[in-house]
Short mmCIF file of C-alpha atoms in Angstrom, two decimals:
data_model
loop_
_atom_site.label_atom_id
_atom_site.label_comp_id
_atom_site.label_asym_id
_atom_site.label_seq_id
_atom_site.Cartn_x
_atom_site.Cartn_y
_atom_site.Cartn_z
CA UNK A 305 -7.68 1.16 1.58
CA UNK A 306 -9.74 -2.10 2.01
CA UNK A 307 -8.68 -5.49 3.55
CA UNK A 308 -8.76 -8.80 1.29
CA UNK A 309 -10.56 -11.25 3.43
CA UNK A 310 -8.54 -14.23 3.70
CA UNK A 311 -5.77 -12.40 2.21
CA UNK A 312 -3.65 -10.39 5.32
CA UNK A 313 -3.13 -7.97 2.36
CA UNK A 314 -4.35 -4.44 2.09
CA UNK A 315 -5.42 -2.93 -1.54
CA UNK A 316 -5.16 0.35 -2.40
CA UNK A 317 -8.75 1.50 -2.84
CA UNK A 318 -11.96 1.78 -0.43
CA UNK A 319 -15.47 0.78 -1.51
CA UNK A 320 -18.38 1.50 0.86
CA UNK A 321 -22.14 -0.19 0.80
CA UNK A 322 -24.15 2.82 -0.89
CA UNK A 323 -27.51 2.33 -2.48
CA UNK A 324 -27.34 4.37 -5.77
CA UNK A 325 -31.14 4.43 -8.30
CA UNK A 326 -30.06 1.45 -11.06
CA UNK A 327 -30.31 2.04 -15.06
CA UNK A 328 -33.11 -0.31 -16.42
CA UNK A 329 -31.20 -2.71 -18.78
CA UNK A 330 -34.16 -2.67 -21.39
CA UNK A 331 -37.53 -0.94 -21.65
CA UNK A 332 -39.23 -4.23 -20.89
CA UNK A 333 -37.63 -4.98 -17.60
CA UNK A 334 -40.05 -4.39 -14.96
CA UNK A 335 -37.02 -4.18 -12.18
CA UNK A 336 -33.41 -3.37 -12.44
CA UNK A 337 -31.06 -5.59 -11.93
CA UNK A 338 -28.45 -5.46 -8.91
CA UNK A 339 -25.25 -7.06 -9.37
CA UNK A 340 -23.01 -6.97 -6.55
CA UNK A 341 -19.21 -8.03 -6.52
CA UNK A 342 -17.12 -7.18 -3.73
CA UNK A 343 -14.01 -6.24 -6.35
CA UNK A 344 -14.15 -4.81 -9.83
CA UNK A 345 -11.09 -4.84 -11.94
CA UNK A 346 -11.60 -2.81 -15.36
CA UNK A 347 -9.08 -4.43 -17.95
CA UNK A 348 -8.08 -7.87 -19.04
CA UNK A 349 -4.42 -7.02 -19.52
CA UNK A 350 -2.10 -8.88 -17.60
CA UNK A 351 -2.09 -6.90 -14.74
CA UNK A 352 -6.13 -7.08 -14.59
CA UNK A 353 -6.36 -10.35 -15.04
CA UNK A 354 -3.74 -11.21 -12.13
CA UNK A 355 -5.37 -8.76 -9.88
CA UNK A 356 -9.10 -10.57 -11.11
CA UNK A 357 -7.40 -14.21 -10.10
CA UNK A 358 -6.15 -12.69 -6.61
CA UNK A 359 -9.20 -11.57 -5.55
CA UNK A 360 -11.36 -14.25 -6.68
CA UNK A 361 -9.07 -16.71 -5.15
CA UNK A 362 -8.92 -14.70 -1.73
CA UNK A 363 -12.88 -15.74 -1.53
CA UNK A 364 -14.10 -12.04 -2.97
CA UNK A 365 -17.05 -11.85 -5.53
CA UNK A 366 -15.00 -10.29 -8.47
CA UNK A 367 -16.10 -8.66 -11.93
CA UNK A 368 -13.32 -8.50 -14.61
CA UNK A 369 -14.82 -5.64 -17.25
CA UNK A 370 -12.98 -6.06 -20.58
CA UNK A 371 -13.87 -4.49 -24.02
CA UNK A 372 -13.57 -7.98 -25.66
CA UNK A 373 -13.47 -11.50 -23.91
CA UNK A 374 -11.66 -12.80 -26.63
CA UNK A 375 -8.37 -10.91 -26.38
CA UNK A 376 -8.04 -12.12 -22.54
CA UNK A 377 -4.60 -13.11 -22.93
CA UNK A 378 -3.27 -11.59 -26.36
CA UNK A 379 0.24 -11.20 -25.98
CA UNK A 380 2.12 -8.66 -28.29
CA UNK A 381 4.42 -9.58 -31.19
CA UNK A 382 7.50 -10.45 -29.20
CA UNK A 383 5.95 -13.16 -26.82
CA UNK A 384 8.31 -13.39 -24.15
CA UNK A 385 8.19 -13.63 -20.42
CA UNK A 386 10.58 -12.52 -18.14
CA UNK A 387 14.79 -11.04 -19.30
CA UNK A 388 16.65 -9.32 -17.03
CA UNK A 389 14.29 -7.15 -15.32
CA UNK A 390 11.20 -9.23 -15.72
CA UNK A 391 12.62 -12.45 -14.55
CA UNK A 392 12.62 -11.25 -10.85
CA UNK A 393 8.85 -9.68 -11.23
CA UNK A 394 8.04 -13.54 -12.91
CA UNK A 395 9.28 -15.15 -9.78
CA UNK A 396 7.51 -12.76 -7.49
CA UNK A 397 4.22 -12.97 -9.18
CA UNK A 398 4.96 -16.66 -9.17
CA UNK A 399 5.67 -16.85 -5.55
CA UNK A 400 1.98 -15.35 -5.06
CA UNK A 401 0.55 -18.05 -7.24
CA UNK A 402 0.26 -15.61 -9.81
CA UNK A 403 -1.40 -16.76 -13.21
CA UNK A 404 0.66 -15.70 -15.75
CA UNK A 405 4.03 -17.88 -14.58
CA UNK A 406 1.83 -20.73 -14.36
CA UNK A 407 0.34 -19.63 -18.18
CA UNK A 408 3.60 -19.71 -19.47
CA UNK A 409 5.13 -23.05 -17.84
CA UNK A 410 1.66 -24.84 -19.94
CA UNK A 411 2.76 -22.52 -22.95
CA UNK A 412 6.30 -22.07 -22.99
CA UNK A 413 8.56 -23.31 -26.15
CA UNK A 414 11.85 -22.22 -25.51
CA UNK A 415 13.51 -21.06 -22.13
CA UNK A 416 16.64 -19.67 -21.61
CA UNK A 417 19.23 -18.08 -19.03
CA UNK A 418 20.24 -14.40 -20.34
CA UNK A 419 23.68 -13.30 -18.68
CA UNK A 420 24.77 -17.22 -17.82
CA UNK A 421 28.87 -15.85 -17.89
CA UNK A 422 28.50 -13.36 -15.33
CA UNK A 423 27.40 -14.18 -11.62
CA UNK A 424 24.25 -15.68 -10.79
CA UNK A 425 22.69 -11.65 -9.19
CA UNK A 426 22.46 -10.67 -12.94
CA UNK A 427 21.21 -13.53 -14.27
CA UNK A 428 17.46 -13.13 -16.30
CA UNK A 429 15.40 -15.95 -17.27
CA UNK A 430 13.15 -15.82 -19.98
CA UNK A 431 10.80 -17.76 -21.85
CA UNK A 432 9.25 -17.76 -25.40
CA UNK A 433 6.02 -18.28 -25.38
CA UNK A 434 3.57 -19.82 -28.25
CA UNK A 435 0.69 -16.62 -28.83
CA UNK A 436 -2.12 -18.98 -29.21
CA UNK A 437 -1.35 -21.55 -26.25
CA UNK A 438 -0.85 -19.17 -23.96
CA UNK A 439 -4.06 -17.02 -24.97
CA UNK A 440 -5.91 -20.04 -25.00
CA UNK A 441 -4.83 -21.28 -21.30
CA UNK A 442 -5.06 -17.89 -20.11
CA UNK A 443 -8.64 -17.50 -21.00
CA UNK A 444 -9.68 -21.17 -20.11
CA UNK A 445 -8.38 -20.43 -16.79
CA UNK A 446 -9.53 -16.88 -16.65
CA UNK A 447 -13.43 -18.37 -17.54
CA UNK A 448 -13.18 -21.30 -14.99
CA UNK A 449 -11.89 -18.98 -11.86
CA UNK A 450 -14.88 -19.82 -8.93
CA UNK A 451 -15.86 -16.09 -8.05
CA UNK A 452 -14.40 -14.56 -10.68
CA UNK A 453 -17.48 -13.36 -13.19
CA UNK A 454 -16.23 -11.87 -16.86
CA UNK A 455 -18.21 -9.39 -18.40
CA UNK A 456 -17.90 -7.26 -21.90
CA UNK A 457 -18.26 -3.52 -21.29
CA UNK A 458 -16.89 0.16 -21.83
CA UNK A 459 -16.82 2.19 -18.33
CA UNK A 460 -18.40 5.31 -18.62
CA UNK A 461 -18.21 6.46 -15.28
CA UNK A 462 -17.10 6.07 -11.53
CA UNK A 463 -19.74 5.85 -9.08
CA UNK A 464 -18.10 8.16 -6.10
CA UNK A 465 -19.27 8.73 -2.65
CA UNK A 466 -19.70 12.43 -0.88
CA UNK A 467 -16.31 13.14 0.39
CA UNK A 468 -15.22 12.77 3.99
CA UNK A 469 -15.76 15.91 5.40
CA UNK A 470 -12.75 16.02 7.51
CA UNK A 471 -10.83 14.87 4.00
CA UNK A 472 -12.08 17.25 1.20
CA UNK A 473 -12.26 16.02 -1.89
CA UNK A 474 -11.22 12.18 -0.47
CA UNK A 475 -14.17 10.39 -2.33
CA UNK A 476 -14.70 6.33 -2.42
CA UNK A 477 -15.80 4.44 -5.47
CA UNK A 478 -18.36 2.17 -5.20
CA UNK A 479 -19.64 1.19 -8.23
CA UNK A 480 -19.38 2.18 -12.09
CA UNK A 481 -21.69 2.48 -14.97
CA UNK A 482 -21.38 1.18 -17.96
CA UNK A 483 -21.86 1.76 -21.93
CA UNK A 484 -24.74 -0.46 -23.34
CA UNK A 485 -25.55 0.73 -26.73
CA UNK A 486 -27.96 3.72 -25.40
CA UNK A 487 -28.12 2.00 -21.95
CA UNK A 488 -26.25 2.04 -18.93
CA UNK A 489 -26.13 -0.43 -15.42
CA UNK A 490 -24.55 0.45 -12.49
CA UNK A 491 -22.42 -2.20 -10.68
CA UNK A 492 -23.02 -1.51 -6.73
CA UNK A 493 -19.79 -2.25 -5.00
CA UNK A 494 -20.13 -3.17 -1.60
CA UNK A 495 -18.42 -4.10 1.49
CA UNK A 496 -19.54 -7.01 4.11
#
């Protein structure tokens, strides 16, 4: 587990400083490159890109990898937020400042209260949601997060640490490598 700075929250994975030899990008690059982010978050679902946002916004260099930057924010055919279940997960994400309630109050057409005759413990809100306004918001905000970088990429691999020899097989990621045509990098994690 690894502390958030400026957070108070603790996230369920460890990352440790380890220098690992870097991929050349091409065959003309005289010296790898090192990126270093603090958090990676691999997917630009809904759940990546909240967990992107909350890191970025807690003052953490953060890497979002998606396969396509352009479906940041595709919702599926029935573009709702929230119902019965979902309502009270909407109003804790938005109590965090969480993107996605804040996506759909910009993008919302039609809102309703599902279960209005009974008492107000089973009541659901939910929102329609237009499938272009809210994929556009979502990725203008997504692109204009400070800290928050947004890269295109298929992970190949985890970059694991030796494990703790009083915890066999506990092992630490701290980094990844990625699918470049016939190349790969390596993003170092790293922890201050």
């Amino acid at each position: 587990m690894f502390y958030l700075r400026g957070c108070g929250r603790w996230v369920a994975a460890s990352f440790t400083k380890q220098q690992f030899p870097l991929v050349r990008l091409s065959s003309d690059s005289a010296a790898p490159r090192t990126p270093h982010f603090d958090v990676i978050v691999i997917g630009g679902g809904h759940a990546g890109t909240e967990a992107a946002t909350a890191a970025a916004r807690c003052g953490s260099r953060t890497l979002l990898l998606t396969h396509r930057v352009d479906t940041i924010g595709q919702m599926s055919c029935n573009p709702s937020f929230g119902g019965i279940g979902k309502g009270h997960l909407m109003r804790e994400v938005d109590a965090l400042d969480g993107l996605c309630s804040r996506i759909c109050d910009q993008s919302g057409v039609h809102y309703k209260v599902l279960n209005r005759r009974k008492g107000p413990a089973v009541w659901g809100l939910r929102a329609q949601i237009d499938r272009k306004l809210y994929k556009q918001n979502m990725q203008k905000e997504i692109l204009n997060t400070p800290l928050l970088t947004v890269q295109e990429g298929a992970v190949e691999d985890l970059i694991l640490t030796e494990p703790e020899p009083e915890h066999t097989g506990k092992c630490r990621v701290s980094g990844v490598v990625l699918a470049r045509r016939s190349a790969a990098m390596l993003l170092d994690l790293h922890q201050p």
